[in-house]
């Protein structure tokens, strides 16, 4: 069972930066992919950025050029560097870990990011 612990959320003014961290434990196998998702109350959870086991990254159009996803494979830790934050980035951000089977799909508890205008 993989466990994910997120940290780094908080309140920041528009134009500011935050760095989210997701520490994964409970597996000694590199995941097929990890990613960050976000959700606003009343809306569906949406993908923000993902990174594959080979290091390929993908970003939502809304964050392209402002956010950077990275991973430390030695420490099993996922990061999301968020720059030039906008009020519309306000959401609960979730870390996701995908293993090599359909059942191996794990989520963190979420961390709140609030961007004030």
Short mmCIF file of the N, C-alpha and C atoms (twelve columns), coordinates in Angstrom:
data_MODEL
# 
_entry.id   MODEL 
# 
loop_
_atom_site.group_PDB 
_atom_site.id 
_atom_site.type_symbol 
_atom_site.label_atom_id 
_atom_site.label_alt_id 
_atom_site.label_comp_id 
_atom_site.label_asym_id 
_atom_site.label_seq_id 
_atom_site.Cartn_x 
_atom_site.Cartn_y 
_atom_site.Cartn_z 
_atom_site.pdbx_PDB_model_num 
ATOM 1   N N  . UNK A 1   0.843   -1.191 0.000   1 
ATOM 2   C CA . UNK A 1   0.000   0.000  0.000   1 
ATOM 3   C C  . UNK A 1   0.887   1.253  0.000   1 
ATOM 4   N N  . UNK A 2   0.696   2.083  -0.998  1 
ATOM 5   C CA . UNK A 2   1.464   3.314  -1.110  1 
ATOM 6   C C  . UNK A 2   0.772   4.415  -0.326  1 
ATOM 7   N N  . UNK A 3   1.551   5.155  0.413   1 
ATOM 8   C CA . UNK A 3   1.035   6.315  1.133   1 
ATOM 9   C C  . UNK A 3   1.710   7.573  0.613   1 
ATOM 10  N N  . UNK A 4   0.914   8.624  0.471   1 
ATOM 11  C CA . UNK A 4   1.405   9.893  -0.063  1 
ATOM 12  C C  . UNK A 4   1.140   10.992 0.948   1 
ATOM 13  N N  . UNK A 5   2.159   11.774 1.225   1 
ATOM 14  C CA . UNK A 5   2.023   12.869 2.184   1 
ATOM 15  C C  . UNK A 5   2.408   14.167 1.489   1 
ATOM 16  N N  . UNK A 6   1.421   15.042 1.313   1 
ATOM 17  C CA . UNK A 6   1.652   16.319 0.642   1 
ATOM 18  C C  . UNK A 6   1.923   17.417 1.657   1 
ATOM 19  N N  . UNK A 7   2.665   18.404 1.223   1 
ATOM 20  C CA . UNK A 7   2.923   19.584 2.043   1 
ATOM 21  C C  . UNK A 7   3.280   20.743 1.119   1 
ATOM 22  N N  . UNK A 8   3.280   21.940 1.685   1 
ATOM 23  C CA . UNK A 8   3.717   23.105 0.937   1 
ATOM 24  C C  . UNK A 8   2.617   24.057 0.499   1 
ATOM 25  N N  . UNK A 9   1.377   23.679 0.728   1 
ATOM 26  C CA . UNK A 9   0.296   24.585 0.362   1 
ATOM 27  C C  . UNK A 9   0.237   25.768 1.313   1 
ATOM 28  N N  . UNK A 10  -0.619  26.728 0.973   1 
ATOM 29  C CA . UNK A 10  -0.764  27.891 1.827   1 
ATOM 30  C C  . UNK A 10  -1.408  29.046 1.107   1 
ATOM 31  N N  . UNK A 11  -1.298  30.209 1.718   1 
ATOM 32  C CA . UNK A 11  -1.869  31.445 1.174   1 
ATOM 33  C C  . UNK A 11  -0.753  32.300 0.594   1 
ATOM 34  N N  . UNK A 12  -0.947  32.762 -0.634  1 
ATOM 35  C CA . UNK A 12  0.067   33.582 -1.286  1 
ATOM 36  C C  . UNK A 12  -0.631  34.638 -2.133  1 
ATOM 37  N N  . UNK A 13  0.029   35.749 -2.314  1 
ATOM 38  C CA . UNK A 13  -0.529  36.795 -3.165  1 
ATOM 39  C C  . UNK A 13  -0.302  36.458 -4.641  1 
ATOM 40  N N  . UNK A 14  -1.158  37.002 -5.462  1 
ATOM 41  C CA . UNK A 14  -0.998  36.808 -6.903  1 
ATOM 42  C C  . UNK A 14  0.398   37.254 -7.342  1 
ATOM 43  N N  . UNK A 15  0.999   36.441 -8.205  1 
ATOM 44  C CA . UNK A 15  2.357   36.705 -8.654  1 
ATOM 45  C C  . UNK A 15  3.411   35.999 -7.830  1 
ATOM 46  N N  . UNK A 16  3.007   35.449 -6.709  1 
ATOM 47  C CA . UNK A 16  3.939   34.768 -5.832  1 
ATOM 48  C C  . UNK A 16  4.194   33.331 -6.242  1 
ATOM 49  N N  . UNK A 17  4.940   32.630 -5.396  1 
ATOM 50  C CA . UNK A 17  5.341   31.260 -5.681  1 
ATOM 51  C C  . UNK A 17  5.099   30.352 -4.483  1 
ATOM 52  N N  . UNK A 18  4.873   29.097 -4.787  1 
ATOM 53  C CA . UNK A 18  4.796   28.047 -3.779  1 
ATOM 54  C C  . UNK A 18  5.437   26.794 -4.354  1 
ATOM 55  N N  . UNK A 19  5.917   25.927 -3.457  1 
ATOM 56  C CA . UNK A 19  6.468   24.648 -3.882  1 
ATOM 57  C C  . UNK A 19  5.764   23.545 -3.102  1 
ATOM 58  N N  . UNK A 20  5.067   22.692 -3.818  1 
ATOM 59  C CA . UNK A 20  4.395   21.559 -3.202  1 
ATOM 60  C C  . UNK A 20  5.318   20.346 -3.202  1 
ATOM 61  N N  . UNK A 21  5.202   19.559 -2.144  1 
ATOM 62  C CA . UNK A 21  6.002   18.345 -2.001  1 
ATOM 63  C C  . UNK A 21  5.082   17.177 -1.699  1 
ATOM 64  N N  . UNK A 22  5.388   16.029 -2.280  1 
ATOM 65  C CA . UNK A 22  4.634   14.801 -2.036  1 
ATOM 66  C C  . UNK A 22  5.627   13.683 -1.773  1 
ATOM 67  N N  . UNK A 23  5.646   13.206 -0.546  1 
ATOM 68  C CA . UNK A 23  6.546   12.118 -0.170  1 
ATOM 69  C C  . UNK A 23  5.801   10.794 -0.255  1 
ATOM 70  N N  . UNK A 24  6.325   9.876  -1.051  1 
ATOM 71  C CA . UNK A 24  5.708   8.560  -1.238  1 
ATOM 72  C C  . UNK A 24  6.435   7.520  -0.402  1 
ATOM 73  N N  . UNK A 25  5.663   6.649  0.227   1 
ATOM 74  C CA . UNK A 25  6.238   5.558  1.008   1 
ATOM 75  C C  . UNK A 25  5.421   4.293  0.790   1 
ATOM 76  N N  . UNK A 26  6.025   3.150  1.092   1 
ATOM 77  C CA . UNK A 26  5.306   1.889  1.000   1 
ATOM 78  C C  . UNK A 26  5.548   1.110  -0.276  1 
ATOM 79  N N  . UNK A 27  6.423   1.626  -1.133  1 
ATOM 80  C CA . UNK A 27  6.729   0.898  -2.363  1 
ATOM 81  C C  . UNK A 27  8.206   1.054  -2.685  1 
ATOM 82  N N  . UNK A 28  8.827   -0.025 -3.135  1 
ATOM 83  C CA . UNK A 28  10.221  0.060  -3.566  1 
ATOM 84  C C  . UNK A 28  10.333  -0.071 -5.079  1 
ATOM 85  N N  . UNK A 29  9.200   0.113  -5.763  1 
ATOM 86  C CA . UNK A 29  9.158   0.068  -7.219  1 
ATOM 87  C C  . UNK A 29  8.855   1.466  -7.750  1 
ATOM 88  N N  . UNK A 30  9.622   1.882  -8.746  1 
ATOM 89  C CA . UNK A 30  9.365   3.186  -9.333  1 
ATOM 90  C C  . UNK A 30  7.980   3.185  -9.974  1 
ATOM 91  N N  . UNK A 31  7.163   4.210  -9.745  1 
ATOM 92  C CA . UNK A 31  5.819   4.237  -10.325 1 
ATOM 93  C C  . UNK A 31  5.864   4.432  -11.833 1 
ATOM 94  N N  . UNK A 32  4.798   4.059  -12.501 1 
ATOM 95  C CA . UNK A 32  4.715   4.303  -13.939 1 
ATOM 96  C C  . UNK A 32  4.538   5.788  -14.219 1 
ATOM 97  N N  . UNK A 33  3.905   6.476  -13.292 1 
ATOM 98  C CA . UNK A 33  3.721   7.920  -13.427 1 
ATOM 99  C C  . UNK A 33  3.307   8.501  -12.095 1 
ATOM 100 N N  . UNK A 34  3.600   9.774  -11.923 1 
ATOM 101 C CA . UNK A 34  3.093   10.528 -10.785 1 
ATOM 102 C C  . UNK A 34  2.584   11.851 -11.315 1 
ATOM 103 N N  . UNK A 35  1.731   12.476 -10.536 1 
ATOM 104 C CA . UNK A 35  1.187   13.734 -11.024 1 
ATOM 105 C C  . UNK A 35  0.545   14.563 -9.933  1 
ATOM 106 N N  . UNK A 36  0.242   15.774 -10.316 1 
ATOM 107 C CA . UNK A 36  -0.493  16.708 -9.457  1 
ATOM 108 C C  . UNK A 36  -1.819  17.027 -10.127 1 
ATOM 109 N N  . UNK A 37  -2.856  17.008 -9.329  1 
ATOM 110 C CA . UNK A 37  -4.203  17.340 -9.772  1 
ATOM 111 C C  . UNK A 37  -4.744  18.401 -8.818  1 
ATOM 112 N N  . UNK A 38  -5.790  19.073 -9.245  1 
ATOM 113 C CA . UNK A 38  -6.404  20.063 -8.348  1 
ATOM 114 C C  . UNK A 38  -7.915  20.043 -8.509  1 
ATOM 115 N N  . UNK A 39  -8.566  20.506 -7.465  1 
ATOM 116 C CA . UNK A 39  -10.033 20.486 -7.462  1 
ATOM 117 C C  . UNK A 39  -10.572 21.682 -6.699  1 
ATOM 118 N N  . UNK A 40  -11.546 22.321 -7.303  1 
ATOM 119 C CA . UNK A 40  -12.282 23.410 -6.681  1 
ATOM 120 C C  . UNK A 40  -13.656 22.863 -6.313  1 
ATOM 121 N N  . UNK A 41  -14.192 23.225 -5.157  1 
ATOM 122 C CA . UNK A 41  -15.519 22.713 -4.771  1 
ATOM 123 C C  . UNK A 41  -16.547 22.921 -5.871  1 
ATOM 124 N N  . UNK A 42  -17.273 21.845 -6.182  1 
ATOM 125 C CA . UNK A 42  -18.296 21.917 -7.211  1 
ATOM 126 C C  . UNK A 42  -17.795 21.567 -8.593  1 
ATOM 127 N N  . UNK A 43  -16.481 21.447 -8.736  1 
ATOM 128 C CA . UNK A 43  -15.883 21.094 -10.027 1 
ATOM 129 C C  . UNK A 43  -15.219 19.728 -9.956  1 
ATOM 130 N N  . UNK A 44  -14.980 19.165 -11.126 1 
ATOM 131 C CA . UNK A 44  -14.268 17.901 -11.180 1 
ATOM 132 C C  . UNK A 44  -12.769 18.123 -10.943 1 
ATOM 133 N N  . UNK A 45  -12.128 17.082 -10.468 1 
ATOM 134 C CA . UNK A 45  -10.686 17.143 -10.292 1 
ATOM 135 C C  . UNK A 45  -10.025 17.198 -11.665 1 
ATOM 136 N N  . UNK A 46  -9.043  18.081 -11.817 1 
ATOM 137 C CA . UNK A 46  -8.390  18.225 -13.109 1 
ATOM 138 C C  . UNK A 46  -6.891  18.012 -12.978 1 
ATOM 139 N N  . UNK A 47  -6.296  17.547 -14.055 1 
ATOM 140 C CA . UNK A 47  -4.862  17.321 -14.056 1 
ATOM 141 C C  . UNK A 47  -4.128  18.637 -14.171 1 
ATOM 142 N N  . UNK A 48  -3.056  18.766 -13.405 1 
ATOM 143 C CA . UNK A 48  -2.207  19.952 -13.467 1 
ATOM 144 C C  . UNK A 48  -0.917  19.613 -14.214 1 
ATOM 145 N N  . UNK A 49  -0.261  18.553 -13.765 1 
ATOM 146 C CA . UNK A 49  0.997   18.143 -14.394 1 
ATOM 147 C C  . UNK A 49  1.270   16.693 -14.044 1 
ATOM 148 N N  . UNK A 50  1.909   15.981 -14.973 1 
ATOM 149 C CA . UNK A 50  2.285   14.597 -14.734 1 
ATOM 150 C C  . UNK A 50  3.720   14.363 -15.190 1 
ATOM 151 N N  . UNK A 51  4.326   13.326 -14.613 1 
ATOM 152 C CA . UNK A 51  5.676   12.940 -15.005 1 
ATOM 153 C C  . UNK A 51  5.718   11.415 -15.063 1 
ATOM 154 N N  . UNK A 52  6.258   10.894 -16.161 1 
ATOM 155 C CA . UNK A 52  6.304   9.441  -16.340 1 
ATOM 156 C C  . UNK A 52  7.562   8.870  -15.702 1 
ATOM 157 N N  . UNK A 53  7.638   7.537  -15.705 1 
ATOM 158 C CA . UNK A 53  8.814   6.863  -15.147 1 
ATOM 159 C C  . UNK A 53  10.082  7.208  -15.926 1 
ATOM 160 N N  . UNK A 54  9.915   7.624  -17.169 1 
ATOM 161 C CA . UNK A 54  11.060  8.004  -17.989 1 
ATOM 162 C C  . UNK A 54  11.372  9.495  -17.893 1 
ATOM 163 N N  . UNK A 55  10.559  10.208 -17.100 1 
ATOM 164 C CA . UNK A 55  10.820  11.634 -16.918 1 
ATOM 165 C C  . UNK A 55  10.089  12.549 -17.877 1 
ATOM 166 N N  . UNK A 56  9.219   12.001 -18.695 1 
ATOM 167 C CA . UNK A 56  8.448   12.843 -19.613 1 
ATOM 168 C C  . UNK A 56  7.382   13.603 -18.832 1 
ATOM 169 N N  . UNK A 57  7.265   14.873 -19.121 1 
ATOM 170 C CA . UNK A 57  6.316   15.716 -18.394 1 
ATOM 171 C C  . UNK A 57  5.225   16.240 -19.314 1 
ATOM 172 N N  . UNK A 58  4.062   16.448 -18.708 1 
ATOM 173 C CA . UNK A 58  2.929   17.059 -19.408 1 
ATOM 174 C C  . UNK A 58  2.284   18.062 -18.467 1 
ATOM 175 N N  . UNK A 59  1.787   19.147 -19.046 1 
ATOM 176 C CA . UNK A 59  1.180   20.204 -18.246 1 
ATOM 177 C C  . UNK A 59  -0.173  20.601 -18.825 1 
ATOM 178 N N  . UNK A 60  -1.062  21.014 -17.933 1 
ATOM 179 C CA . UNK A 60  -2.299  21.626 -18.388 1 
ATOM 180 C C  . UNK A 60  -1.955  22.948 -19.062 1 
ATOM 181 N N  . UNK A 61  -2.725  23.314 -20.067 1 
ATOM 182 C CA . UNK A 61  -2.449  24.566 -20.776 1 
ATOM 183 C C  . UNK A 61  -2.440  25.761 -19.828 1 
ATOM 184 N N  . UNK A 62  -3.277  25.711 -18.820 1 
ATOM 185 C CA . UNK A 62  -3.431  26.852 -17.916 1 
ATOM 186 C C  . UNK A 62  -2.200  27.096 -17.035 1 
ATOM 187 N N  . UNK A 63  -1.333  26.099 -16.903 1 
ATOM 188 C CA . UNK A 63  -0.158  26.250 -16.031 1 
ATOM 189 C C  . UNK A 63  1.151   26.170 -16.802 1 
ATOM 190 N N  . UNK A 64  1.065   25.859 -18.093 1 
ATOM 191 C CA . UNK A 64  2.267   25.731 -18.910 1 
ATOM 192 C C  . UNK A 64  3.106   26.998 -18.816 1 
ATOM 193 N N  . UNK A 65  4.398   26.818 -18.538 1 
ATOM 194 C CA . UNK A 65  5.298   27.957 -18.439 1 
ATOM 195 C C  . UNK A 65  5.379   28.578 -17.061 1 
ATOM 196 N N  . UNK A 66  4.459   28.212 -16.189 1 
ATOM 197 C CA . UNK A 66  4.469   28.770 -14.821 1 
ATOM 198 C C  . UNK A 66  4.785   27.709 -13.772 1 
ATOM 199 N N  . UNK A 67  4.356   26.483 -14.017 1 
ATOM 200 C CA . UNK A 67  4.557   25.388 -13.065 1 
ATOM 201 C C  . UNK A 67  5.603   24.415 -13.617 1 
ATOM 202 N N  . UNK A 68  6.332   23.801 -12.690 1 
ATOM 203 C CA . UNK A 68  7.309   22.783 -13.075 1 
ATOM 204 C C  . UNK A 68  7.178   21.587 -12.157 1 
ATOM 205 N N  . UNK A 69  6.991   20.413 -12.750 1 
ATOM 206 C CA . UNK A 69  6.907   19.173 -11.986 1 
ATOM 207 C C  . UNK A 69  8.261   18.478 -12.047 1 
ATOM 208 N N  . UNK A 70  8.662   17.900 -10.921 1 
ATOM 209 C CA . UNK A 70  9.929   17.170 -10.881 1 
ATOM 210 C C  . UNK A 70  9.834   16.072 -9.834  1 
ATOM 211 N N  . UNK A 71  10.783  15.150 -9.889  1 
ATOM 212 C CA . UNK A 71  10.761  14.028 -8.952  1 
ATOM 213 C C  . UNK A 71  12.181  13.686 -8.527  1 
ATOM 214 N N  . UNK A 72  12.312  13.344 -7.258  1 
ATOM 215 C CA . UNK A 72  13.561  12.818 -6.714  1 
ATOM 216 C C  . UNK A 72  13.341  11.328 -6.519  1 
ATOM 217 N N  . UNK A 73  13.863  10.528 -7.438  1 
ATOM 218 C CA . UNK A 73  13.608  9.090  -7.394  1 
ATOM 219 C C  . UNK A 73  14.315  8.391  -6.244  1 
ATOM 220 N N  . UNK A 74  15.368  8.988  -5.744  1 
ATOM 221 C CA . UNK A 74  16.079  8.398  -4.598  1 
ATOM 222 C C  . UNK A 74  15.239  8.562  -3.333  1 
ATOM 223 N N  . UNK A 75  14.652  9.726  -3.168  1 
ATOM 224 C CA . UNK A 75  13.855  9.997  -1.966  1 
ATOM 225 C C  . UNK A 75  12.368  9.731  -2.179  1 
ATOM 226 N N  . UNK A 76  12.000  9.274  -3.380  1 
ATOM 227 C CA . UNK A 76  10.584  9.006  -3.688  1 
ATOM 228 C C  . UNK A 76  9.707   10.207 -3.374  1 
ATOM 229 N N  . UNK A 77  10.137  11.349 -3.839  1 
ATOM 230 C CA . UNK A 77  9.438   12.595 -3.555  1 
ATOM 231 C C  . UNK A 77  9.132   13.339 -4.847  1 
ATOM 232 N N  . UNK A 78  7.904   13.807 -4.926  1 
ATOM 233 C CA . UNK A 78  7.421   14.548 -6.090  1 
ATOM 234 C C  . UNK A 78  7.279   16.013 -5.702  1 
ATOM 235 N N  . UNK A 79  7.605   16.891 -6.640  1 
ATOM 236 C CA . UNK A 79  7.530   18.320 -6.383  1 
ATOM 237 C C  . UNK A 79  6.685   19.016 -7.450  1 
ATOM 238 N N  . UNK A 80  6.136   20.161 -7.061  1 
ATOM 239 C CA . UNK A 80  5.495   21.043 -8.027  1 
ATOM 240 C C  . UNK A 80  5.890   22.472 -7.658  1 
ATOM 241 N N  . UNK A 81  6.735   23.054 -8.479  1 
ATOM 242 C CA . UNK A 81  7.113   24.447 -8.293  1 
ATOM 243 C C  . UNK A 81  6.106   25.312 -9.038  1 
ATOM 244 N N  . UNK A 82  5.453   26.196 -8.303  1 
ATOM 245 C CA . UNK A 82  4.403   27.022 -8.891  1 
ATOM 246 C C  . UNK A 82  4.828   28.480 -8.810  1 
ATOM 247 N N  . UNK A 83  5.020   29.093 -9.944  1 
ATOM 248 C CA . UNK A 83  5.410   30.504 -10.029 1 
ATOM 249 C C  . UNK A 83  4.313   31.318 -10.691 1 
ATOM 250 N N  . UNK A 84  4.399   32.625 -10.533 1 
ATOM 251 C CA . UNK A 84  3.422   33.548 -11.142 1 
ATOM 252 C C  . UNK A 84  1.998   33.087 -10.867 1 
ATOM 253 N N  . UNK A 85  1.733   32.793 -9.633  1 
ATOM 254 C CA . UNK A 85  0.422   32.257 -9.262  1 
ATOM 255 C C  . UNK A 85  -0.682  33.267 -9.507  1 
ATOM 256 N N  . UNK A 86  -1.840  32.732 -9.880  1 
ATOM 257 C CA . UNK A 86  -3.012  33.537 -10.172 1 
ATOM 258 C C  . UNK A 86  -4.160  33.120 -9.251  1 
ATOM 259 N N  . UNK A 87  -5.105  34.010 -9.006  1 
ATOM 260 C CA . UNK A 87  -6.251  33.631 -8.159  1 
ATOM 261 C C  . UNK A 87  -6.968  32.374 -8.663  1 
ATOM 262 N N  . UNK A 88  -6.992  32.177 -9.967  1 
ATOM 263 C CA . UNK A 88  -7.669  30.991 -10.504 1 
ATOM 264 C C  . UNK A 88  -6.898  29.689 -10.251 1 
ATOM 265 N N  . UNK A 89  -5.697  29.796 -9.697  1 
ATOM 266 C CA . UNK A 89  -4.968  28.594 -9.291  1 
ATOM 267 C C  . UNK A 89  -5.415  28.095 -7.921  1 
ATOM 268 N N  . UNK A 90  -6.266  28.864 -7.261  1 
ATOM 269 C CA . UNK A 90  -6.766  28.465 -5.946  1 
ATOM 270 C C  . UNK A 90  -7.538  27.157 -6.050  1 
ATOM 271 N N  . UNK A 91  -7.142  26.178 -5.226  1 
ATOM 272 C CA . UNK A 91  -7.751  24.849 -5.265  1 
ATOM 273 C C  . UNK A 91  -7.090  23.975 -4.203  1 
ATOM 274 N N  . UNK A 92  -7.653  22.803 -4.023  1 
ATOM 275 C CA . UNK A 92  -6.968  21.759 -3.262  1 
ATOM 276 C C  . UNK A 92  -6.144  20.953 -4.262  1 
ATOM 277 N N  . UNK A 93  -4.871  20.812 -3.978  1 
ATOM 278 C CA . UNK A 93  -3.952  20.107 -4.872  1 
ATOM 279 C C  . UNK A 93  -3.682  18.702 -4.312  1 
ATOM 280 N N  . UNK A 94  -3.798  17.724 -5.203  1 
ATOM 281 C CA . UNK A 94  -3.640  16.326 -4.818  1 
ATOM 282 C C  . UNK A 94  -2.473  15.698 -5.568  1 
ATOM 283 N N  . UNK A 95  -1.734  14.888 -4.862  1 
ATOM 284 C CA . UNK A 95  -0.655  14.103 -5.447  1 
ATOM 285 C C  . UNK A 95  -1.221  12.738 -5.859  1 
ATOM 286 N N  . UNK A 96  -0.790  12.249 -6.991  1 
ATOM 287 C CA . UNK A 96  -1.248  10.942 -7.482  1 
ATOM 288 C C  . UNK A 96  -0.059  10.069 -7.837  1 
ATOM 289 N N  . UNK A 97  -0.178  8.788  -7.508  1 
ATOM 290 C CA . UNK A 97  0.869   7.789  -7.795  1 
ATOM 291 C C  . UNK A 97  0.208   6.657  -8.561  1 
ATOM 292 N N  . UNK A 98  0.739   6.351  -9.732  1 
ATOM 293 C CA . UNK A 98  0.220   5.235  -10.525 1 
ATOM 294 C C  . UNK A 98  1.288   4.168  -10.644 1 
ATOM 295 N N  . UNK A 99  0.916   2.954  -10.209 1 
ATOM 296 C CA . UNK A 99  1.827   1.833  -10.358 1 
ATOM 297 C C  . UNK A 99  1.688   1.190  -11.722 1 
ATOM 298 N N  . UNK A 100 1.917   -0.116 -11.791 1 
ATOM 299 C CA . UNK A 100 1.943   -0.823 -13.060 1 
ATOM 300 C C  . UNK A 100 0.731   -1.722 -13.263 1 
ATOM 301 N N  . UNK A 101 -0.255  -1.628 -12.367 1 
ATOM 302 C CA . UNK A 101 -1.525  -2.320 -12.525 1 
ATOM 303 C C  . UNK A 101 -2.655  -1.311 -12.358 1 
ATOM 304 N N  . UNK A 102 -3.839  -1.683 -12.813 1 
ATOM 305 C CA . UNK A 102 -4.975  -0.766 -12.712 1 
ATOM 306 C C  . UNK A 102 -5.282  -0.429 -11.260 1 
ATOM 307 N N  . UNK A 103 -5.087  -1.406 -10.381 1 
ATOM 308 C CA . UNK A 103 -5.421  -1.192 -8.971  1 
ATOM 309 C C  . UNK A 103 -4.432  -0.261 -8.282  1 
ATOM 310 N N  . UNK A 104 -3.242  -0.135 -8.808  1 
ATOM 311 C CA . UNK A 104 -2.191  0.661  -8.174  1 
ATOM 312 C C  . UNK A 104 -2.353  2.138  -8.532  1 
ATOM 313 N N  . UNK A 105 -3.341  2.751  -7.938  1 
ATOM 314 C CA . UNK A 105 -3.665  4.161  -8.199  1 
ATOM 315 C C  . UNK A 105 -3.968  4.802  -6.849  1 
ATOM 316 N N  . UNK A 106 -3.052  5.647  -6.383  1 
ATOM 317 C CA . UNK A 106 -3.143  6.172  -5.029  1 
ATOM 318 C C  . UNK A 106 -3.182  7.701  -5.043  1 
ATOM 319 N N  . UNK A 107 -3.876  8.239  -4.004  1 
ATOM 320 C CA . UNK A 107 -4.020  9.689  -3.884  1 
ATOM 321 C C  . UNK A 107 -3.590  10.159 -2.500  1 
ATOM 322 N N  . UNK A 108 -3.036  11.360 -2.465  1 
ATOM 323 C CA . UNK A 108 -2.752  11.982 -1.194  1 
ATOM 324 C C  . UNK A 108 -4.013  12.618 -0.629  1 
ATOM 325 N N  . UNK A 109 -3.854  13.229 0.543   1 
ATOM 326 C CA . UNK A 109 -5.013  13.804 1.234   1 
ATOM 327 C C  . UNK A 109 -5.347  15.197 0.719   1 
ATOM 328 N N  . UNK A 110 -4.446  15.796 -0.018  1 
ATOM 329 C CA . UNK A 110 -4.674  17.115 -0.587  1 
ATOM 330 C C  . UNK A 110 -4.083  18.220 0.273   1 
ATOM 331 N N  . UNK A 111 -3.681  19.284 -0.382  1 
ATOM 332 C CA . UNK A 111 -3.170  20.465 0.312   1 
ATOM 333 C C  . UNK A 111 -3.777  21.708 -0.331  1 
ATOM 334 N N  . UNK A 112 -4.240  22.614 0.507   1 
ATOM 335 C CA . UNK A 112 -4.945  23.795 0.007   1 
ATOM 336 C C  . UNK A 112 -3.952  24.854 -0.472  1 
ATOM 337 N N  . UNK A 113 -4.217  25.371 -1.651  1 
ATOM 338 C CA . UNK A 113 -3.470  26.508 -2.186  1 
ATOM 339 C C  . UNK A 113 -4.469  27.633 -2.422  1 
ATOM 340 N N  . UNK A 114 -4.207  28.769 -1.819  1 
ATOM 341 C CA . UNK A 114 -5.087  29.923 -1.975  1 
ATOM 342 C C  . UNK A 114 -4.259  31.103 -2.468  1 
ATOM 343 N N  . UNK A 115 -4.686  31.685 -3.581  1 
ATOM 344 C CA . UNK A 115 -3.982  32.822 -4.174  1 
ATOM 345 C C  . UNK A 115 -4.897  34.036 -4.092  1 
ATOM 346 N N  . UNK A 116 -4.465  35.038 -3.371  1 
ATOM 347 C CA . UNK A 116 -5.275  36.243 -3.210  1 
ATOM 348 C C  . UNK A 116 -4.920  37.265 -4.286  1 
ATOM 349 N N  . UNK A 117 -5.920  38.047 -4.667  1 
ATOM 350 C CA . UNK A 117 -5.705  39.049 -5.729  1 
ATOM 351 C C  . UNK A 117 -5.246  40.382 -5.155  1 
# 
